Amino acid sequence: MYMTLKPRYHSPAGYSAEASGTDKRRLYIETYGCQMNVSDSEVVVSIMKENGVGYTEDITRADIILINTCSIRENAEQRVWGRLDHFRKIKNSKPGLIVGIIGCMAERLKEKLLEKEKLVDLVIGPDAYRELPSLLEEAGTGQKAINVLLSREETYADISPVRTDKNNVSAFVSIMRGCNNYCSYCVVPFTRGRERSRDPESVLREIGTLHENGYKEVTLLGQNVNSYMHKISSPAGYLDFSGLLEQAAALYPGMRMRFSTSHPRDISDKLLHTIARHDNICKHIHLPAQSGSTRILKLMNRGYTREEYLERISAIRNIVGDCAISTDIISGFCSETGEDHLQTLSLMKEAAYDFAYMFKYSERPGTRAAEKLNDDVPEEVKSRRLSEIISLQGTLSARSKEADMGKTFEVLVEGKSKKSDSELFGRTSQNKVVVFPSNGFKSGDFVNVRITRFTPATLIGIACPE
Ligand code: 5AD
Ligand code: SF4
């Protein structure tokens, strides 16, 4: 669910985010990494706001700078070090400015971050954001403040996130936190702790509030949404992800429901039937394969074979129909041979992915792979394999777009196209971006668009008459 190869900053600004006259101090926050971090930053802005700290998009007006970080690959951390250096320069010319590091890197590096002379005043892990106000006070007295305790319960269920997206059309709703899967390459179980699900009432209430505020789409978020499970007082005794999704879709038929990320082992037929039954559940499943070789998947501790993964792909195609499927692929994992790599390429072709996020393996300290396996694929081999993977996906993505030519899709408009004020952009249920001439439509409208051509990144079309 780490969405991008590019650094992704997210500077929050929402309908209620800007500092008001009563806020004494101002927070600037920069967010890296996954959608979960974006969602967490919204919780942080809300906690600060409750404590009289306003929000600013303008770093020069900030009294507090927070950087919400990602540890998933080494280069994600490198980027943060670069930003911290930049913040140090601002701090030197602005005494009293507080700089804090939050999120996965805070959790992973803990006290080490405070040891670096004058770099940060505050270090807070993903489960300790409620402590921000008191830690801020501590930091204000010149002490270094830290809380990196992980929790088995914290879901921030009672906190209404201050929406930081600019479009007021789609929003993230976090439904579970942490991960118990321990894939051998992955640092997430160590930085975000054990899996826990948020109570369904608070999830549905939050979606309801978004609905009242005119939002048209939510993305239910979790490291592994399909393992959502919460006790309820019904004969079954619990609600699973399929049940939660069903309730959300039925309660708010005018809103689209998305979800991310799904683990191939937990994507049940029951869930696929729920997706198929509701028009407002988007027909897109992000189903990270990581590798096409059963031997590598075993070393990765993924819990499925190549054949089992492909069986789930067939189940999606058979049950859901016209469903886009995307994936994450890692190239050059420990001991990966040329044959393993070819199996990944052939799996990609068989799955015919609509899009993919593709990475070079990056060893993360503390993980099982770092401790037990050798990071023995040379850098240039990792790079070559990655470029073959990217190039194949380019072909598959083009094929997927070509198949959309002449078809009509319902597009939820998110805003003006970057290139032209007279064009809008939005997404299909399959999560494909579509650009089309505005013709009086606006953000938040559902528009039927006929696809006429495509570029490598986008489908292009025209709105159909009613
Ligand atoms: N190296 C490279 N990619 C990784 N991912 C997770 N850990 C690593 C790592 N150590 C990728 C996986 C995961 C995505 C979020 O990031 O593909 O699905
Ligand atoms: Fe990491 Fe695996 Fe959990 Fe995803 S499922 S967060 S890759 S350990």
Short mmCIF file of C-alpha atoms and ligand atoms in Angstrom, two decimals:
data_model
loop_
_atom_site.label_atom_id
_atom_site.label_comp_id
_atom_site.label_asym_id
_atom_site.label_seq_id
_atom_site.Cartn_x
_atom_site.Cartn_y
_atom_site.Cartn_z
CA MET A 1 0.00 0.00 0.00
CA TYR A 2 3.00 2.25 -0.34
CA MET A 3 1.63 4.03 -3.27
CA THR A 4 4.44 5.61 -5.11
CA LEU A 5 7.98 5.38 -6.30
CA LYS A 6 8.30 9.14 -6.15
CA PRO A 7 8.65 11.06 -2.91
CA ARG A 8 5.18 12.01 -1.98
CA TYR A 9 4.75 14.97 0.20
CA HIS A 10 1.42 15.77 1.39
CA SER A 11 0.86 19.20 2.86
CA PRO A 12 -2.45 19.08 4.64
CA ALA A 13 -5.10 21.61 3.82
CA GLY A 14 -8.76 20.87 4.23
CA TYR A 15 -12.08 22.48 4.83
CA SER A 16 -11.38 22.89 8.52
CA ALA A 17 -7.62 22.58 8.62
CA GLU A 18 -6.43 26.18 8.37
CA ALA A 19 -5.44 27.90 11.61
CA SER A 20 -8.08 30.17 13.08
CA GLY A 21 -7.54 33.40 15.03
CA THR A 22 -7.77 31.57 18.36
CA ASP A 23 -4.93 29.16 17.59
CA LYS A 24 -1.80 30.40 19.31
CA ARG A 25 0.73 28.24 17.54
CA ARG A 26 0.91 26.74 14.08
CA LEU A 27 1.81 23.28 12.88
CA TYR A 28 3.31 22.42 9.50
CA ILE A 29 3.33 18.73 8.64
CA GLU A 30 4.96 16.88 5.78
CA THR A 31 3.94 13.28 5.06
CA TYR A 32 5.91 10.54 3.29
CA GLY A 33 5.05 6.98 2.39
CA CYS A 34 1.78 5.15 2.39
CA GLN A 35 -1.87 6.19 2.53
CA MET A 36 -1.91 5.10 6.15
CA ASN A 37 0.57 7.88 6.92
CA VAL A 38 -1.64 10.41 5.13
CA SER A 39 -4.53 9.21 7.28
CA ASP A 40 -2.40 9.36 10.45
CA SER A 41 -1.34 12.94 9.66
CA GLU A 42 -5.04 13.85 9.59
CA VAL A 43 -5.40 12.37 13.06
CA VAL A 44 -2.35 14.35 14.22
CA VAL A 45 -3.75 17.63 12.81
CA SER A 46 -6.98 16.90 14.68
CA ILE A 47 -5.24 16.17 18.01
CA MET A 48 -3.20 19.37 17.69
CA LYS A 49 -6.22 21.44 16.76
CA GLU A 50 -8.07 20.19 19.87
CA ASN A 51 -5.12 21.50 21.82
CA GLY A 52 -5.12 24.96 20.32
CA VAL A 53 -2.43 24.39 17.71
CA GLY A 54 -3.56 25.56 14.28
CA TYR A 55 -2.37 24.32 10.95
CA THR A 56 -0.39 26.09 8.27
CA GLU A 57 0.70 25.13 4.77
CA ASP A 58 3.38 27.80 4.93
CA ILE A 59 6.51 26.44 6.56
CA THR A 60 7.84 29.95 7.29
CA ARG A 61 4.86 30.62 9.59
CA ALA A 62 5.22 27.35 11.52
CA ASP A 63 6.08 27.10 15.23
CA ILE A 64 6.11 23.31 15.01
CA ILE A 65 7.30 21.22 12.07
CA LEU A 66 6.45 17.53 12.01
CA ILE A 67 7.63 15.03 9.46
CA ASN A 68 5.61 11.82 9.20
CA THR A 69 8.01 9.21 7.95
CA CYS A 70 8.30 5.88 6.15
CA SER A 71 10.90 3.13 6.71
CA ILE A 72 9.80 0.65 4.08
CA ARG A 73 12.93 1.04 1.93
CA GLU A 74 16.26 2.66 2.61
CA ASN A 75 15.75 5.42 0.05
CA ALA A 76 12.53 6.47 1.83
CA GLU A 77 14.61 7.10 4.96
CA GLN A 78 17.36 8.87 3.00
CA ARG A 79 14.84 11.40 1.77
CA VAL A 80 13.78 12.16 5.32
CA TRP A 81 17.37 12.75 6.42
CA GLY A 82 17.67 15.30 3.63
CA ARG A 83 14.53 17.09 4.81
CA LEU A 84 15.72 17.08 8.44
CA ASP A 85 18.90 18.81 7.35
CA HIS A 86 16.80 21.44 5.64
CA PHE A 87 14.64 21.89 8.77
CA ARG A 88 17.78 22.29 10.87
CA LYS A 89 18.74 25.30 8.78
CA ILE A 90 15.30 26.84 9.35
CA LYS A 91 15.60 26.07 13.07
CA ASN A 92 18.96 27.84 13.31
CA SER A 93 17.38 31.06 12.16
CA LYS A 94 14.20 30.64 14.24
CA PRO A 95 14.87 29.96 17.94
CA GLY A 96 11.96 28.21 19.64
CA LEU A 97 10.90 26.33 16.51
CA ILE A 98 10.16 22.70 17.37
CA VAL A 99 10.98 19.95 14.87
CA GLY A 100 9.53 16.51 15.43
CA ILE A 101 9.81 13.20 13.65
CA ILE A 102 6.79 10.89 13.78
CA GLY A 103 5.75 7.62 12.13
CA CYS A 104 7.71 4.53 11.15
CA MET A 105 11.22 6.02 11.17
CA ALA A 106 10.60 7.42 14.66
CA GLU A 107 9.60 3.94 15.76
CA ARG A 108 12.54 2.22 14.09
CA LEU A 109 15.33 4.53 15.13
CA LYS A 110 13.96 5.76 18.48
CA GLU A 111 16.56 7.48 20.71
CA LYS A 112 19.13 7.44 17.91
CA LEU A 113 17.22 10.31 16.33
CA LEU A 114 17.59 12.43 19.46
CA GLU A 115 21.30 11.74 19.69
CA LYS A 116 21.96 13.62 16.46
CA GLU A 117 22.86 17.06 17.71
CA LYS A 118 20.00 19.58 17.38
CA LEU A 119 18.30 17.70 14.56
CA VAL A 120 14.97 16.95 16.28
CA ASP A 121 13.24 17.81 19.57
CA LEU A 122 10.45 15.29 19.40
CA VAL A 123 10.24 11.60 18.43
CA ILE A 124 6.82 9.93 18.36
CA GLY A 125 5.84 6.47 17.11
CA PRO A 126 2.58 5.65 15.26
CA ASP A 127 0.68 4.55 18.38
CA ALA A 128 1.58 7.53 20.59
CA TYR A 129 0.01 10.50 18.79
CA ARG A 130 -2.37 11.19 21.68
CA GLU A 131 0.73 12.13 23.70
CA LEU A 132 1.72 14.82 21.21
CA PRO A 133 0.39 17.80 23.23
CA SER A 134 2.17 16.81 26.45
CA LEU A 135 5.36 15.86 24.63
CA LEU A 136 5.22 19.19 22.87
CA GLU A 137 5.15 20.96 26.22
CA GLU A 138 8.17 18.93 27.31
CA ALA A 139 9.99 19.79 24.12
CA GLY A 140 9.08 23.47 24.67
CA THR A 141 11.08 23.47 27.91
CA GLY A 142 14.16 22.39 26.00
CA GLN A 143 13.95 18.70 26.92
CA LYS A 144 14.02 16.07 24.22
CA ALA A 145 10.64 14.32 24.20
CA ILE A 146 10.07 10.75 23.04
CA ASN A 147 7.28 8.16 23.05
CA VAL A 148 7.59 5.14 20.81
CA LEU A 149 5.45 2.68 22.76
CA LEU A 150 3.44 0.41 20.50
CA SER A 151 -0.06 -0.51 21.56
CA ARG A 152 -2.28 -3.55 21.13
CA GLU A 153 -5.44 -1.44 21.24
CA GLU A 154 -4.88 2.04 19.81
CA THR A 155 -6.99 2.69 16.70
CA TYR A 156 -7.70 6.43 17.22
CA ALA A 157 -11.34 5.42 16.75
CA ASP A 158 -12.77 8.43 18.63
CA ILE A 159 -10.69 11.05 16.82
CA SER A 160 -12.30 12.79 13.86
CA PRO A 161 -9.49 13.33 11.38
CA VAL A 162 -9.18 16.85 9.99
CA ARG A 163 -9.46 16.15 6.27
CA THR A 164 -6.29 17.19 4.58
CA ASP A 165 -7.15 16.26 1.02
CA LYS A 166 -7.81 19.20 -1.20
CA ASN A 167 -10.55 17.76 -3.35
CA ASN A 168 -13.32 17.21 -0.76
CA VAL A 169 -14.45 14.29 -2.91
CA SER A 170 -12.60 11.26 -1.60
CA ALA A 171 -11.13 10.49 1.82
CA PHE A 172 -9.22 7.77 3.64
CA VAL A 173 -10.82 5.97 6.57
CA SER A 174 -8.46 3.83 8.58
CA ILE A 175 -10.14 0.59 9.74
CA MET A 176 -7.26 -1.36 11.18
CA ARG A 177 -3.65 -0.84 12.21
CA GLY A 178 -0.52 -2.93 12.33
CA CYS A 179 0.36 -6.23 10.70
CA ASN A 180 0.88 -9.78 11.99
CA ASN A 181 2.15 -11.27 8.75
CA TYR A 182 5.87 -10.83 9.22
CA CYS A 183 6.81 -11.08 5.56
CA SER A 184 10.53 -11.61 5.91
CA TYR A 185 11.57 -8.43 4.03
CA CYS A 186 9.14 -6.06 5.72
CA VAL A 187 9.74 -3.65 8.56
CA VAL A 188 6.05 -2.77 9.07
CA PRO A 189 5.23 -5.29 11.84
CA PHE A 190 8.12 -3.78 13.81
CA THR A 191 7.24 -0.12 13.23
CA ARG A 192 3.46 -0.36 13.40
CA GLY A 193 3.02 -3.23 15.80
CA ARG A 194 0.38 -5.93 16.05
CA GLU A 195 -2.80 -6.01 14.06
CA ARG A 196 -5.91 -4.48 15.62
CA SER A 197 -9.27 -3.57 14.12
CA ARG A 198 -11.24 -0.44 14.78
CA ASP A 199 -14.79 -0.80 16.07
CA PRO A 200 -17.29 -0.88 13.19
CA GLU A 201 -19.62 1.75 14.67
CA SER A 202 -16.90 4.40 14.67
CA VAL A 203 -15.93 3.45 11.11
CA LEU A 204 -19.51 3.79 9.87
CA ARG A 205 -19.98 7.02 11.83
CA GLU A 206 -16.90 8.49 10.19
CA ILE A 207 -18.16 7.52 6.73
CA GLY A 208 -21.51 9.10 7.66
CA THR A 209 -19.81 12.38 8.56
CA LEU A 210 -17.95 12.36 5.26
CA HIS A 211 -21.23 11.74 3.47
CA GLU A 212 -22.83 14.71 5.26
CA ASN A 213 -19.87 16.85 4.19
CA GLY A 214 -20.43 15.98 0.54
CA TYR A 215 -17.71 13.37 0.09
CA LYS A 216 -18.42 10.82 -2.64
CA GLU A 217 -15.76 8.17 -2.06
CA VAL A 218 -13.93 6.54 0.82
CA THR A 219 -10.94 4.25 0.83
CA LEU A 220 -10.95 1.86 3.77
CA LEU A 221 -7.36 1.52 4.85
CA GLY A 222 -5.30 -1.08 6.63
CA GLN A 223 -1.99 -2.86 6.19
CA ASN A 224 -4.08 -5.93 5.50
CA VAL A 225 -7.75 -4.96 5.31
CA ASN A 226 -9.03 -8.48 4.62
CA SER A 227 -8.03 -9.61 8.07
CA TYR A 228 -10.31 -6.99 9.66
CA MET A 229 -12.22 -8.67 12.49
CA HIS A 230 -14.17 -7.06 15.31
CA LYS A 231 -16.31 -8.49 18.09
CA ILE A 232 -19.97 -7.52 17.87
CA SER A 233 -23.08 -8.56 19.73
CA SER A 234 -24.70 -10.68 17.01
CA PRO A 235 -25.17 -14.44 16.75
CA ALA A 236 -21.95 -14.63 14.68
CA GLY A 237 -20.10 -12.77 17.42
CA TYR A 238 -17.80 -10.95 15.03
CA LEU A 239 -17.78 -8.78 11.94
CA ASP A 240 -15.23 -9.49 9.22
CA PHE A 241 -14.07 -7.22 6.39
CA SER A 242 -16.65 -8.49 3.97
CA GLY A 243 -19.38 -7.70 6.53
CA LEU A 244 -18.04 -4.21 7.22
CA LEU A 245 -17.74 -3.40 3.52
CA GLU A 246 -21.27 -4.69 2.89
CA GLN A 247 -22.69 -2.50 5.67
CA ALA A 248 -20.82 0.60 4.47
CA ALA A 249 -21.93 0.06 0.86
CA ALA A 250 -25.57 -0.55 1.83
CA LEU A 251 -25.76 2.43 4.22
CA TYR A 252 -24.27 4.92 1.77
CA PRO A 253 -25.29 3.84 -1.74
CA GLY A 254 -24.37 7.25 -3.17
CA MET A 255 -20.75 6.86 -2.11
CA ARG A 256 -18.06 4.75 -3.69
CA MET A 257 -16.13 2.35 -1.46
CA ARG A 258 -12.51 1.42 -2.10
CA PHE A 259 -10.10 -0.53 0.08
CA SER A 260 -6.40 -1.21 0.34
CA THR A 261 -4.32 -3.36 0.85
CA SER A 262 -5.48 -6.96 0.39
CA HIS A 263 -3.36 -9.98 1.23
CA PRO A 264 -3.70 -12.79 -1.36
CA ARG A 265 -4.09 -15.38 1.40
CA ASP A 266 -7.12 -13.62 2.88
CA ILE A 267 -9.10 -12.60 -0.19
CA SER A 268 -12.08 -14.89 0.27
CA ASP A 269 -14.83 -15.78 -2.20
CA LYS A 270 -17.24 -14.27 0.32
CA LEU A 271 -15.49 -10.91 -0.04
CA LEU A 272 -15.44 -11.21 -3.85
CA HIS A 273 -19.20 -11.88 -3.89
CA THR A 274 -19.77 -8.81 -1.70
CA ILE A 275 -17.75 -6.69 -4.17
CA ALA A 276 -19.71 -8.14 -7.10
CA ARG A 277 -23.10 -7.50 -5.42
CA HIS A 278 -22.68 -3.75 -4.85
CA ASP A 279 -22.34 -1.26 -7.70
CA ASN A 280 -20.80 1.24 -5.32
CA ILE A 281 -17.94 -1.05 -4.26
CA CYS A 282 -15.18 -0.23 -6.71
CA LYS A 283 -14.04 -2.92 -9.07
CA HIS A 284 -10.38 -2.71 -8.28
CA ILE A 285 -8.32 -4.99 -6.08
CA HIS A 286 -4.73 -4.27 -5.11
CA LEU A 287 -3.30 -7.73 -4.57
CA PRO A 288 0.47 -7.62 -4.07
CA ALA A 289 2.16 -10.75 -5.45
CA GLN A 290 5.77 -9.68 -4.62
CA SER A 291 7.21 -12.55 -6.70
CA GLY A 292 6.10 -15.21 -9.17
CA SER A 293 8.39 -17.90 -7.82
CA THR A 294 7.04 -20.26 -5.17
CA ARG A 295 10.55 -20.75 -3.78
CA ILE A 296 11.03 -16.98 -3.29
CA LEU A 297 7.49 -16.57 -1.91
CA LYS A 298 8.34 -19.17 0.73
CA LEU A 299 11.53 -17.31 1.67
CA MET A 300 9.46 -14.13 1.83
CA ASN A 301 7.03 -15.89 4.21
CA ARG A 302 4.10 -14.82 2.08
CA GLY A 303 1.94 -17.83 2.89
CA TYR A 304 0.92 -18.77 -0.68
CA THR A 305 2.39 -20.44 -3.76
CA ARG A 306 2.41 -19.09 -7.31
CA GLU A 307 -0.46 -21.47 -8.16
CA GLU A 308 -2.54 -20.39 -5.16
CA TYR A 309 -2.01 -16.74 -6.09
CA LEU A 310 -3.08 -17.35 -9.70
CA GLU A 311 -6.12 -19.27 -8.46
CA ARG A 312 -7.20 -16.13 -6.55
CA ILE A 313 -6.72 -14.06 -9.72
CA SER A 314 -9.05 -16.48 -11.56
CA ALA A 315 -11.57 -16.24 -8.71
CA ILE A 316 -11.56 -12.43 -9.02
CA ARG A 317 -12.06 -12.62 -12.78
CA ASN A 318 -14.85 -15.20 -12.43
CA ILE A 319 -16.75 -13.68 -9.53
CA VAL A 320 -16.30 -9.93 -9.86
CA GLY A 321 -15.98 -9.35 -13.61
CA ASP A 322 -14.47 -6.24 -15.18
CA CYS A 323 -12.28 -5.86 -12.12
CA ALA A 324 -8.93 -4.09 -12.33
CA ILE A 325 -6.12 -5.85 -10.51
CA SER A 326 -2.88 -4.21 -9.41
CA THR A 327 0.16 -5.54 -7.62
CA ASP A 328 3.43 -4.84 -5.84
CA ILE A 329 6.56 -6.60 -7.10
CA ILE A 330 9.99 -6.78 -5.48
CA SER A 331 12.99 -7.49 -7.71
CA GLY A 332 16.20 -9.09 -6.52
CA PHE A 333 15.11 -10.59 -3.20
CA CYS A 334 17.71 -12.76 -1.45
CA SER A 335 18.92 -15.67 -3.62
CA GLU A 336 16.62 -14.77 -6.54
CA THR A 337 17.90 -16.51 -9.69
CA GLY A 338 17.30 -15.65 -13.34
CA GLU A 339 14.72 -18.47 -13.39
CA ASP A 340 12.85 -17.00 -10.37
CA HIS A 341 12.83 -13.64 -12.14
CA LEU A 342 11.38 -15.21 -15.32
CA GLN A 343 8.65 -16.73 -13.19
CA THR A 344 7.80 -13.25 -11.90
CA LEU A 345 7.56 -11.94 -15.46
CA SER A 346 5.36 -14.86 -16.48
CA LEU A 347 3.10 -14.41 -13.44
CA MET A 348 2.67 -10.75 -14.36
CA LYS A 349 1.63 -11.74 -17.88
CA GLU A 350 -0.79 -14.37 -16.62
CA ALA A 351 -2.34 -11.99 -14.10
CA ALA A 352 -2.45 -9.26 -16.80
CA TYR A 353 -2.15 -6.50 -14.22
CA ASP A 354 -3.73 -3.15 -14.95
CA PHE A 355 -1.03 -1.37 -12.97
CA ALA A 356 1.77 -2.15 -10.57
CA TYR A 357 4.17 -0.66 -8.01
CA MET A 358 7.61 -2.10 -8.53
CA PHE A 359 10.62 -1.98 -6.22
CA LYS A 360 14.18 -3.18 -5.82
CA TYR A 361 14.68 -5.24 -2.69
CA SER A 362 16.10 -3.10 0.09
CA GLU A 363 17.35 -4.89 3.18
CA ARG A 364 15.77 -3.54 6.38
CA PRO A 365 17.59 -4.05 9.68
CA GLY A 366 15.76 -6.25 12.17
CA THR A 367 13.67 -8.14 9.63
CA ARG A 368 13.95 -11.92 9.24
CA ALA A 369 15.50 -11.56 5.81
CA ALA A 370 18.19 -9.24 7.18
CA GLU A 371 18.94 -11.68 9.98
CA LYS A 372 18.69 -15.04 8.26
CA LEU A 373 19.19 -14.52 4.51
CA ASN A 374 21.89 -13.05 2.31
CA ASP A 375 21.15 -9.91 0.32
CA ASP A 376 23.22 -11.49 -2.43
CA VAL A 377 21.71 -10.28 -5.72
CA PRO A 378 24.14 -7.67 -7.07
CA GLU A 379 22.77 -4.13 -7.37
CA GLU A 380 23.11 -4.06 -11.17
CA VAL A 381 21.19 -7.35 -11.46
CA LYS A 382 18.41 -5.99 -9.21
CA SER A 383 18.27 -2.88 -11.42
CA ARG A 384 18.23 -4.80 -14.67
CA ARG A 385 15.47 -7.11 -13.44
CA LEU A 386 13.50 -4.14 -12.15
CA SER A 387 13.68 -2.40 -15.50
CA GLU A 388 12.48 -5.57 -17.24
CA ILE A 389 9.57 -5.72 -14.79
CA ILE A 390 8.74 -2.04 -15.37
CA SER A 391 8.95 -2.41 -19.11
CA LEU A 392 6.65 -5.48 -19.10
CA GLN A 393 4.16 -3.64 -16.90
CA GLY A 394 4.25 -0.74 -19.38
CA THR A 395 3.06 -3.15 -22.07
CA LEU A 396 0.42 -4.71 -19.81
CA SER A 397 -0.89 -1.28 -18.71
CA ALA A 398 -1.13 -0.13 -22.32
CA ARG A 399 -3.01 -3.32 -23.22
CA SER A 400 -5.40 -2.73 -20.33
CA LYS A 401 -6.09 0.83 -21.51
CA GLU A 402 -6.45 -0.27 -25.12
CA ALA A 403 -9.20 -2.65 -24.03
CA ASP A 404 -11.10 0.38 -22.63
CA MET A 405 -11.25 2.17 -26.01
CA GLY A 406 -14.80 2.95 -27.05
CA LYS A 407 -16.26 1.85 -23.70
CA THR A 408 -18.21 4.15 -21.40
CA PHE A 409 -17.28 4.41 -17.72
CA GLU A 410 -18.78 6.23 -14.79
CA VAL A 411 -16.12 8.70 -13.66
CA LEU A 412 -16.11 10.42 -10.28
CA VAL A 413 -14.67 13.89 -10.91
CA GLU A 414 -11.87 14.87 -8.52
CA GLY A 415 -10.82 18.22 -9.98
CA LYS A 416 -9.43 20.20 -12.89
CA SER A 417 -6.88 18.47 -15.08
CA LYS A 418 -3.30 19.59 -14.43
CA LYS A 419 -2.77 20.47 -18.08
CA SER A 420 -5.88 22.44 -18.89
CA ASP A 421 -8.47 24.47 -17.00
CA SER A 422 -11.13 23.43 -19.47
CA GLU A 423 -10.67 19.74 -18.68
CA LEU A 424 -11.53 17.66 -15.62
CA PHE A 425 -10.00 14.50 -14.25
CA GLY A 426 -11.47 11.69 -12.24
CA ARG A 427 -11.36 7.93 -11.79
CA THR A 428 -13.32 4.98 -13.02
CA SER A 429 -14.49 2.32 -10.60
CA GLN A 430 -11.41 0.37 -11.82
CA ASN A 431 -9.21 3.21 -10.47
CA LYS A 432 -8.07 4.39 -13.89
CA VAL A 433 -7.56 8.12 -14.32
CA VAL A 434 -9.71 9.73 -17.03
CA VAL A 435 -9.40 13.26 -18.46
CA PHE A 436 -12.28 14.84 -20.39
CA PRO A 437 -13.60 18.31 -21.40
CA SER A 438 -15.48 19.95 -18.48
CA ASN A 439 -18.69 20.94 -20.29
CA GLY A 440 -20.24 22.29 -17.10
CA PHE A 441 -19.36 19.34 -14.89
CA LYS A 442 -17.55 19.87 -11.59
CA SER A 443 -15.71 18.07 -8.77
CA GLY A 444 -17.87 15.47 -7.05
CA ASP A 445 -20.05 14.77 -10.11
CA PHE A 446 -20.46 11.25 -11.44
CA VAL A 447 -20.15 11.53 -15.23
CA ASN A 448 -20.45 8.87 -17.93
CA VAL A 449 -17.40 9.24 -20.13
CA ARG A 450 -16.68 7.44 -23.39
CA ILE A 451 -13.01 6.64 -23.86
CA THR A 452 -11.55 7.83 -27.15
CA ARG A 453 -7.78 7.55 -26.68
CA PHE A 454 -5.09 7.12 -24.04
CA THR A 455 -1.61 8.24 -22.99
CA PRO A 456 0.78 6.10 -20.89
CA ALA A 457 -0.77 7.47 -17.68
CA THR A 458 -4.30 8.46 -18.58
CA LEU A 459 -7.47 7.57 -20.43
CA ILE A 460 -8.97 10.42 -22.45
CA GLY A 461 -12.62 10.68 -23.33
CA ILE A 462 -15.77 12.73 -23.77
CA ALA A 463 -18.82 13.00 -21.55
CA CYS A 464 -21.79 11.13 -22.97
CA PRO A 465 -25.16 12.80 -23.26
CA GLU A 466 -27.63 11.69 -20.52
N1 5AD B 1 12.34 -3.76 -0.06
C1 5AD B 1 11.65 -3.46 -1.20
N2 5AD B 1 10.32 -3.36 -1.23
C2 5AD B 1 9.64 -3.56 -0.08
N3 5AD B 1 8.33 -3.54 0.19
C3 5AD B 1 8.15 -3.80 1.50
N4 5AD B 1 9.35 -4.00 2.09
C4 5AD B 1 10.28 -3.86 1.12
C5 5AD B 1 11.68 -3.97 1.10
N5 5AD B 1 12.38 -4.27 2.20
C6 5AD B 1 7.31 -3.31 -0.83
C7 5AD B 1 6.35 -4.49 -0.96
C8 5AD B 1 5.12 -3.99 -0.29
C9 5AD B 1 5.18 -2.53 -0.60
C10 5AD B 1 4.37 -1.69 0.30
O1 5AD B 1 6.54 -2.19 -0.44
O2 5AD B 1 6.13 -4.71 -2.34
O3 5AD B 1 3.92 -4.58 -0.79
FE1 SF4 B 2 4.67 -5.88 5.33
FE2 SF4 B 2 3.74 -8.29 4.61
FE3 SF4 B 2 2.47 -6.87 6.52
FE4 SF4 B 2 2.37 -6.03 3.97
S1 SF4 B 2 1.52 -7.97 4.76
S2 SF4 B 2 2.79 -4.75 5.80
S3 SF4 B 2 4.39 -6.61 3.19
S4 SF4 B 2 4.55 -7.72 6.66
#
